[in-house]
JSON list of C-alpha atoms in Angstrom, two decimals:
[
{"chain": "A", "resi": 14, "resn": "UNK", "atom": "CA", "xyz": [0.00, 0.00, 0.00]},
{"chain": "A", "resi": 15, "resn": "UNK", "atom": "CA", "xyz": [1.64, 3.47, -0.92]},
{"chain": "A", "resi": 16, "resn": "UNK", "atom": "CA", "xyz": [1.53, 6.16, 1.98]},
{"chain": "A", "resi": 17, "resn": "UNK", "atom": "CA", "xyz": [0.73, 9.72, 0.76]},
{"chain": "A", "resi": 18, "resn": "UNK", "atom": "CA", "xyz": [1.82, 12.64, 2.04]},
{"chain": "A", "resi": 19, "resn": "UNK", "atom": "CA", "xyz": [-0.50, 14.99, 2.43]},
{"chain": "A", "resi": 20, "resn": "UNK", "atom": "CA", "xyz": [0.21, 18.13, 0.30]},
{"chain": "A", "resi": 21, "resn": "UNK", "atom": "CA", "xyz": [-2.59, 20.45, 1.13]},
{"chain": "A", "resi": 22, "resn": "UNK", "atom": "CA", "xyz": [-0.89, 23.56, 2.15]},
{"chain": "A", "resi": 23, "resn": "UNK", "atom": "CA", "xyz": [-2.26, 24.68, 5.82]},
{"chain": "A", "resi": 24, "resn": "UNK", "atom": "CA", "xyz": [-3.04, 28.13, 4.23]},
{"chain": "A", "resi": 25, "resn": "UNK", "atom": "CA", "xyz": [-5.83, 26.68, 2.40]},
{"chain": "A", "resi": 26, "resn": "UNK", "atom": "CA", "xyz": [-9.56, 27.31, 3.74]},
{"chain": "A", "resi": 27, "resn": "UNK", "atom": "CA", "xyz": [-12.43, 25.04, 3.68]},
{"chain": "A", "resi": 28, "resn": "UNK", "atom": "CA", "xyz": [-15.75, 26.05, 3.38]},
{"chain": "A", "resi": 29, "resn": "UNK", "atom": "CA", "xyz": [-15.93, 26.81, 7.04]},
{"chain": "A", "resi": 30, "resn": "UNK", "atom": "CA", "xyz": [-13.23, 29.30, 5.89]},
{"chain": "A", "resi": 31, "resn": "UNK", "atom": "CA", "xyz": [-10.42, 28.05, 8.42]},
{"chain": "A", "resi": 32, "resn": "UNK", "atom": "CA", "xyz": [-7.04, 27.28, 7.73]},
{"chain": "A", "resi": 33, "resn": "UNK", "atom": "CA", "xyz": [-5.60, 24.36, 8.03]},
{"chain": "A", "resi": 34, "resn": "UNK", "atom": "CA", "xyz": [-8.52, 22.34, 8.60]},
{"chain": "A", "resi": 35, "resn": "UNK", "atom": "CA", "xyz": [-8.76, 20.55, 5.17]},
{"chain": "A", "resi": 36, "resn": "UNK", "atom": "CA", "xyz": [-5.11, 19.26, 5.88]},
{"chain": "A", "resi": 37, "resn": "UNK", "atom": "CA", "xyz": [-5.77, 18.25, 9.12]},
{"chain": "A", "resi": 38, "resn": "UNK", "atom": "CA", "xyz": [-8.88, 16.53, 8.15]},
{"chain": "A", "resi": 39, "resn": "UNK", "atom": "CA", "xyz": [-6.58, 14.56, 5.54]},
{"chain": "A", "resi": 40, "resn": "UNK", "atom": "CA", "xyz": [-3.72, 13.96, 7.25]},
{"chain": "A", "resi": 41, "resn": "UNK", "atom": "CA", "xyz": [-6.47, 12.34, 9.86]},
{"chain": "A", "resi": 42, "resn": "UNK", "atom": "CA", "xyz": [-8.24, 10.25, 7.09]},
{"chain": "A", "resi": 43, "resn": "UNK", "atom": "CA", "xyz": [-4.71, 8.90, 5.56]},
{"chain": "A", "resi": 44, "resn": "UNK", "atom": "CA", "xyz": [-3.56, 7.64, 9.22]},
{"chain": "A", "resi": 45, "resn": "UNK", "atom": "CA", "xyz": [-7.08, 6.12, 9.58]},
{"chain": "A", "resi": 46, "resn": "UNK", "atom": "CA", "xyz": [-6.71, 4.35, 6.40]},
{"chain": "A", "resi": 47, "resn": "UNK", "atom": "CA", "xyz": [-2.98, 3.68, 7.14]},
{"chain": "A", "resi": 48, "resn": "UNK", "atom": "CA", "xyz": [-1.60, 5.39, 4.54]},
{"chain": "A", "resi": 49, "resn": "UNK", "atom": "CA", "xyz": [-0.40, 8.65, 6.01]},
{"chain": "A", "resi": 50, "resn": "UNK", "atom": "CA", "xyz": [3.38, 8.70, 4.78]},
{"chain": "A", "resi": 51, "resn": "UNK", "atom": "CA", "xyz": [5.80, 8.17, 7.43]},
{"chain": "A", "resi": 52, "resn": "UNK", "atom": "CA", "xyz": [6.84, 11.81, 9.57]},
{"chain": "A", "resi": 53, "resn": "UNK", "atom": "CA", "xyz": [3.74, 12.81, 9.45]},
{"chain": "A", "resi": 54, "resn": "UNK", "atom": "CA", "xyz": [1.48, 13.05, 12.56]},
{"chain": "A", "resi": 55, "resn": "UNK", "atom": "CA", "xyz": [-2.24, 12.32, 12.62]},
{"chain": "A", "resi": 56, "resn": "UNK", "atom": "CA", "xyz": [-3.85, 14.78, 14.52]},
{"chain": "A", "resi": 57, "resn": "UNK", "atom": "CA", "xyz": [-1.30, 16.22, 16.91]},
{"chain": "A", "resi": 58, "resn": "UNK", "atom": "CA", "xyz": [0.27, 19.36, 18.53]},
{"chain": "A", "resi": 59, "resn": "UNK", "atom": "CA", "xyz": [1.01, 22.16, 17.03]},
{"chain": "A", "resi": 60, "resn": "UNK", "atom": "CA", "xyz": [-1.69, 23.52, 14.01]},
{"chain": "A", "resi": 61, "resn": "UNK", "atom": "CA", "xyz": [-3.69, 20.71, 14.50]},
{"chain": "A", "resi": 62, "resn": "UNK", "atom": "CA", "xyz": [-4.57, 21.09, 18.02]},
{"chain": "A", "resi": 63, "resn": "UNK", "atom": "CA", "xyz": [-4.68, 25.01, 17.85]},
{"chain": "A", "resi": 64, "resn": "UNK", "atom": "CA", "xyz": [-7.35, 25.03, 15.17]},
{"chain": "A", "resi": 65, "resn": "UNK", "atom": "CA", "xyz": [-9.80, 22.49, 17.09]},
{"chain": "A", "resi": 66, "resn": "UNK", "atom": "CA", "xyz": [-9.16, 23.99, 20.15]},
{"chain": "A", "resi": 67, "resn": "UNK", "atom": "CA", "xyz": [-9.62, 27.04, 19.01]},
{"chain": "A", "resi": 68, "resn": "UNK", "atom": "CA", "xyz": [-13.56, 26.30, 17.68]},
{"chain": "A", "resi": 69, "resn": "UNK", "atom": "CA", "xyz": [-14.01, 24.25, 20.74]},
{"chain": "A", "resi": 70, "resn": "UNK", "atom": "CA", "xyz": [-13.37, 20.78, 19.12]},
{"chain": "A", "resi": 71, "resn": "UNK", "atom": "CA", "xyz": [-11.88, 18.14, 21.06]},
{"chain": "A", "resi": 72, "resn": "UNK", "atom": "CA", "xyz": [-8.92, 16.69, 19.05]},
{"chain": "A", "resi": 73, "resn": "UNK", "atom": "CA", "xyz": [-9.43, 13.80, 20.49]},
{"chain": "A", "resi": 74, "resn": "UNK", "atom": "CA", "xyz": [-13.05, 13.46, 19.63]},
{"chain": "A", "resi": 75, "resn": "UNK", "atom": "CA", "xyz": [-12.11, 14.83, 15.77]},
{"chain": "A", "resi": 76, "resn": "UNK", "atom": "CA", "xyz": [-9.74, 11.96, 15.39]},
{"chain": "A", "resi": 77, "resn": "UNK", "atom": "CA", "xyz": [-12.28, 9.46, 16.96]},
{"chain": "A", "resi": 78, "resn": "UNK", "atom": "CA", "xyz": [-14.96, 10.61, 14.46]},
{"chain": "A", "resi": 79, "resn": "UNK", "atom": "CA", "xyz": [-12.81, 10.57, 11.54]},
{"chain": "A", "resi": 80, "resn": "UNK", "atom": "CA", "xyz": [-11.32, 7.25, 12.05]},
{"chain": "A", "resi": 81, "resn": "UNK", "atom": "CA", "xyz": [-15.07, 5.61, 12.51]},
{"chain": "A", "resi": 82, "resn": "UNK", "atom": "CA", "xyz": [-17.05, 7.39, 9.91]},
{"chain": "A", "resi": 83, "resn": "UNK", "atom": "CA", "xyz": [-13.78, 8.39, 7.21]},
{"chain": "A", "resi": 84, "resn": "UNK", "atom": "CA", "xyz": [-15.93, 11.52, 6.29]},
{"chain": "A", "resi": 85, "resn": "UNK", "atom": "CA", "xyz": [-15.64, 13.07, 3.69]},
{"chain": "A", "resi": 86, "resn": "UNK", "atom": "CA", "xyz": [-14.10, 16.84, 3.76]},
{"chain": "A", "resi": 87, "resn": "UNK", "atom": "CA", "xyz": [-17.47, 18.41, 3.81]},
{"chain": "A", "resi": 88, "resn": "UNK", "atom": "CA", "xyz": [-18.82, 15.78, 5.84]},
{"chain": "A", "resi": 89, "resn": "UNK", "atom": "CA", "xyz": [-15.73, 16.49, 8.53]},
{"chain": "A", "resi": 90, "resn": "UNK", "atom": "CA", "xyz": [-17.43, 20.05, 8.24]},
{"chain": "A", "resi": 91, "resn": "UNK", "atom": "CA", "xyz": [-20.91, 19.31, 8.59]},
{"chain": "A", "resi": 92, "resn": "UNK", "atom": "CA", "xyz": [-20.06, 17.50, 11.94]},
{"chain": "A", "resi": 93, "resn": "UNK", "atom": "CA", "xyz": [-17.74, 20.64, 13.52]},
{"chain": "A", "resi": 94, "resn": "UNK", "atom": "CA", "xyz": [-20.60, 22.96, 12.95]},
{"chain": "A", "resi": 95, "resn": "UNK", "atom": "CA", "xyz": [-22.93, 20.29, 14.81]},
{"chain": "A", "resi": 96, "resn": "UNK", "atom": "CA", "xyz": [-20.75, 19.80, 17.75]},
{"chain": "A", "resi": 97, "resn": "UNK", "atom": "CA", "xyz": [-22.16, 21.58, 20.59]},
{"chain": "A", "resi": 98, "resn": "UNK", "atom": "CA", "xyz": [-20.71, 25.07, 21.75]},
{"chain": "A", "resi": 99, "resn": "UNK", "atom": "CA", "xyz": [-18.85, 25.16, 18.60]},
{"chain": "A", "resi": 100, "resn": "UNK", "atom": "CA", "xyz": [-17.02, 28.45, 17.90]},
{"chain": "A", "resi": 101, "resn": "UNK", "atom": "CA", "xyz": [-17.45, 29.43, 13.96]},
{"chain": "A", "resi": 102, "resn": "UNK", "atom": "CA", "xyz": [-18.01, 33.25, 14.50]},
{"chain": "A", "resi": 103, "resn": "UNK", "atom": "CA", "xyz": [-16.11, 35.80, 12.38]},
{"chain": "A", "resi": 104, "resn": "UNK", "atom": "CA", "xyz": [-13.49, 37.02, 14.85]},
{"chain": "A", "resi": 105, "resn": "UNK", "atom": "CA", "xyz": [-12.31, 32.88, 15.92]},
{"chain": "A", "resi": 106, "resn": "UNK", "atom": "CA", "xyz": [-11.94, 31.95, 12.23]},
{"chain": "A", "resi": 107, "resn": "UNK", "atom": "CA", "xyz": [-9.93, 35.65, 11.70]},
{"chain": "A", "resi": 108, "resn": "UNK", "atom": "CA", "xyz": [-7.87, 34.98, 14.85]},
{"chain": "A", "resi": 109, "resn": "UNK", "atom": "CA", "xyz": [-6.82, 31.15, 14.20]},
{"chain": "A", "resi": 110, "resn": "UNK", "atom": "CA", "xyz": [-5.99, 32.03, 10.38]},
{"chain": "A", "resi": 111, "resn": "UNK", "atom": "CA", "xyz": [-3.47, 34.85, 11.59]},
{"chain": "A", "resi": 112, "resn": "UNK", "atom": "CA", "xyz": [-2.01, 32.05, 13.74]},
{"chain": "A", "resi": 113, "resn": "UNK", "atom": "CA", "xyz": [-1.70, 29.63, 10.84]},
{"chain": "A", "resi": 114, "resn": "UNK", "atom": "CA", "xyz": [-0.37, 31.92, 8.60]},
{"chain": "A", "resi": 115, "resn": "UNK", "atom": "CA", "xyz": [2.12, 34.23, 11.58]},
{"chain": "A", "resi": 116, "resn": "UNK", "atom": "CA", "xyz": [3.44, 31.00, 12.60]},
{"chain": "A", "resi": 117, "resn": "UNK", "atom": "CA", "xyz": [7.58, 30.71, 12.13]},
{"chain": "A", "resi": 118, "resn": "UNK", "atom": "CA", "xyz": [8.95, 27.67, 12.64]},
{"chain": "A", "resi": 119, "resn": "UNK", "atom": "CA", "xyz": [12.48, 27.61, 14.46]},
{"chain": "A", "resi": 120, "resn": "UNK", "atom": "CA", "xyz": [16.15, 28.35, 12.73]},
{"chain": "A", "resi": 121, "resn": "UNK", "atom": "CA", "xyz": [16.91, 24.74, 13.15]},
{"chain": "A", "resi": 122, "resn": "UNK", "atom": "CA", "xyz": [13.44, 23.47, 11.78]},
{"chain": "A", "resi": 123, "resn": "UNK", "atom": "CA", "xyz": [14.14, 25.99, 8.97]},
{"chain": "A", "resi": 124, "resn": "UNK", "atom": "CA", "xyz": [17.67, 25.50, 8.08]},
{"chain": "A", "resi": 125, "resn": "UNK", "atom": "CA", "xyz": [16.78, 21.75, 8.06]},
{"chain": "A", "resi": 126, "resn": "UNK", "atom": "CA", "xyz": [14.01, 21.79, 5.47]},
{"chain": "A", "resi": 127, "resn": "UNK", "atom": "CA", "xyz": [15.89, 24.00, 3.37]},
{"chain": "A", "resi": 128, "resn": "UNK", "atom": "CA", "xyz": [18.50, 21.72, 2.87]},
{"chain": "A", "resi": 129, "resn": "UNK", "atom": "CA", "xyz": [16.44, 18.83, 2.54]},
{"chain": "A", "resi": 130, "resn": "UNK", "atom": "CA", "xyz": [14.96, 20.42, -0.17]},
{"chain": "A", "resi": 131, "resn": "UNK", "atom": "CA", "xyz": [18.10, 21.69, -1.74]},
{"chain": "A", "resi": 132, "resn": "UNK", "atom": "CA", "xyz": [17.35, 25.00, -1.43]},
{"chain": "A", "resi": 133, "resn": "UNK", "atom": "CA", "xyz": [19.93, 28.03, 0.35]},
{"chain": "A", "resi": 134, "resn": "UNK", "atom": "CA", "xyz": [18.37, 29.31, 3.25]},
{"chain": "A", "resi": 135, "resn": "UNK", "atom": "CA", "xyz": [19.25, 33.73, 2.78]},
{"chain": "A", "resi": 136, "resn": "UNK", "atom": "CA", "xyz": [16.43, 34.14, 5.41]},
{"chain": "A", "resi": 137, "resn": "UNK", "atom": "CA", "xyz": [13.61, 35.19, 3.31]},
{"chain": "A", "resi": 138, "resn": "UNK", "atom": "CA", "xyz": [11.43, 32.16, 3.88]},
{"chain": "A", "resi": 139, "resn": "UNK", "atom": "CA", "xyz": [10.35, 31.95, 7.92]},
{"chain": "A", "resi": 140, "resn": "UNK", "atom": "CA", "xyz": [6.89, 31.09, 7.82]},
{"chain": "A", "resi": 141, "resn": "UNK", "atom": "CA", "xyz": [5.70, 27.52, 8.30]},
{"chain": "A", "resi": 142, "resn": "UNK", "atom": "CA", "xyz": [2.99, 26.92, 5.88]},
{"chain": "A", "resi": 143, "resn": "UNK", "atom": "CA", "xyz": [5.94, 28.13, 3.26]},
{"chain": "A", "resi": 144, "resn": "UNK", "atom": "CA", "xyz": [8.39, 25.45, 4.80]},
{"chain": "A", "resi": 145, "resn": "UNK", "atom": "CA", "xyz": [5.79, 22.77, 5.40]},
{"chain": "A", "resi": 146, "resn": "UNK", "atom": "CA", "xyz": [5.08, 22.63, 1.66]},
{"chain": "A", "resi": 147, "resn": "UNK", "atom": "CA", "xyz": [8.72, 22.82, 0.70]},
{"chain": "A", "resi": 148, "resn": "UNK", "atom": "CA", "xyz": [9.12, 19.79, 3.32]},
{"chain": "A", "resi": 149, "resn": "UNK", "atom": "CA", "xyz": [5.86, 18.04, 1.29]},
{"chain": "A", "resi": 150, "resn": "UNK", "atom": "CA", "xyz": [6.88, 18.49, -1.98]},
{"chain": "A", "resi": 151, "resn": "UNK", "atom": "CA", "xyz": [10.72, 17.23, -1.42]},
{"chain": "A", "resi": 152, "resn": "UNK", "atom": "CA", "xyz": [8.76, 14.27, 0.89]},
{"chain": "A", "resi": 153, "resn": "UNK", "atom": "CA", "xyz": [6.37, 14.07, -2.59]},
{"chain": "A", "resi": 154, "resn": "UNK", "atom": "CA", "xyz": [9.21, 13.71, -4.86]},
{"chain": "A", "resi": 155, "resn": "UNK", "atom": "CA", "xyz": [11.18, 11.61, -2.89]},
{"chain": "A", "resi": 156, "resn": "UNK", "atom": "CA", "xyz": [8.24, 8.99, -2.54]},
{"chain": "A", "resi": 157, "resn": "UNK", "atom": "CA", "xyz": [7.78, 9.36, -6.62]},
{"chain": "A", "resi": 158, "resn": "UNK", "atom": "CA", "xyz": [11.10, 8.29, -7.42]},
{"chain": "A", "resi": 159, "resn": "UNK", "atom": "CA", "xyz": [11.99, 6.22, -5.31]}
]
């Protein structure tokens, strides 16, 4: 069985207009099919847990419900806005998509993608969704040819 690495960028919205959710609802869905590619981390610290915690979601519970019912994206959707106490106004969604997108990752995290993906780190790329899709596309390539 090939593992896939999962190549949705966390910058990228669902219709519930938050970041990072349709990659965390996929990385969630590979590992509950086993084929999440190794290094990567079902639901976990970091963006994964800020987002659901963030709307009030138990990650937890999200993992529990994904790996029972393997939803699909809009599905994943349909049951965050039913969960009760939910948090989906304007000002959450604004607030957790500043934190996807103002995240940095470390020098070390940084300088070690970089290099990984052949690239010369001159400082101009800090952000993590920018590194976190260099890191999946040199993973993607590397699984390709190998």
């Amino acid at each position: 069985m090939n593992k896939i690495v999962p190549t949705i960028p966390s910058s990228t919205p669902g219709l519930l207009g938050i970041n990072h959710l349709p990659r965390l609802w996929l990385k969630s869905l590979l590992s509950a099919t086993g084929r999440l590619a190794d290094g990567y981390k079902d639901i976990g610290p970091g963006y994964d847990h800020m987002v659901l915690e963030a709307i009030g979601i138990d990650p937890d519970a999200a993992r529990a419900f994904i790996a029972t019912v393997k939803p699909t994206y809009f599905e994943f959707e349909k049951w965050i806005a039913s969960q009760p106490g939910v948090k989906l106004d304007a000002t959450t969604i604004a607030d957790i998509n500043g934190g996807v997108v103002g995240y940095n990752h470390t020098d070390d995290v940084r300088k070690n993608i970089l290099a990984a993906a052949g690239l010369t780190d001159n400082g101009h790329i800090l952000d993590a969704v920018t590194l976190n899709f260099i890191d999946d596309l040199t993973e993607t390539h590397a699984a390709a040819v190998r």
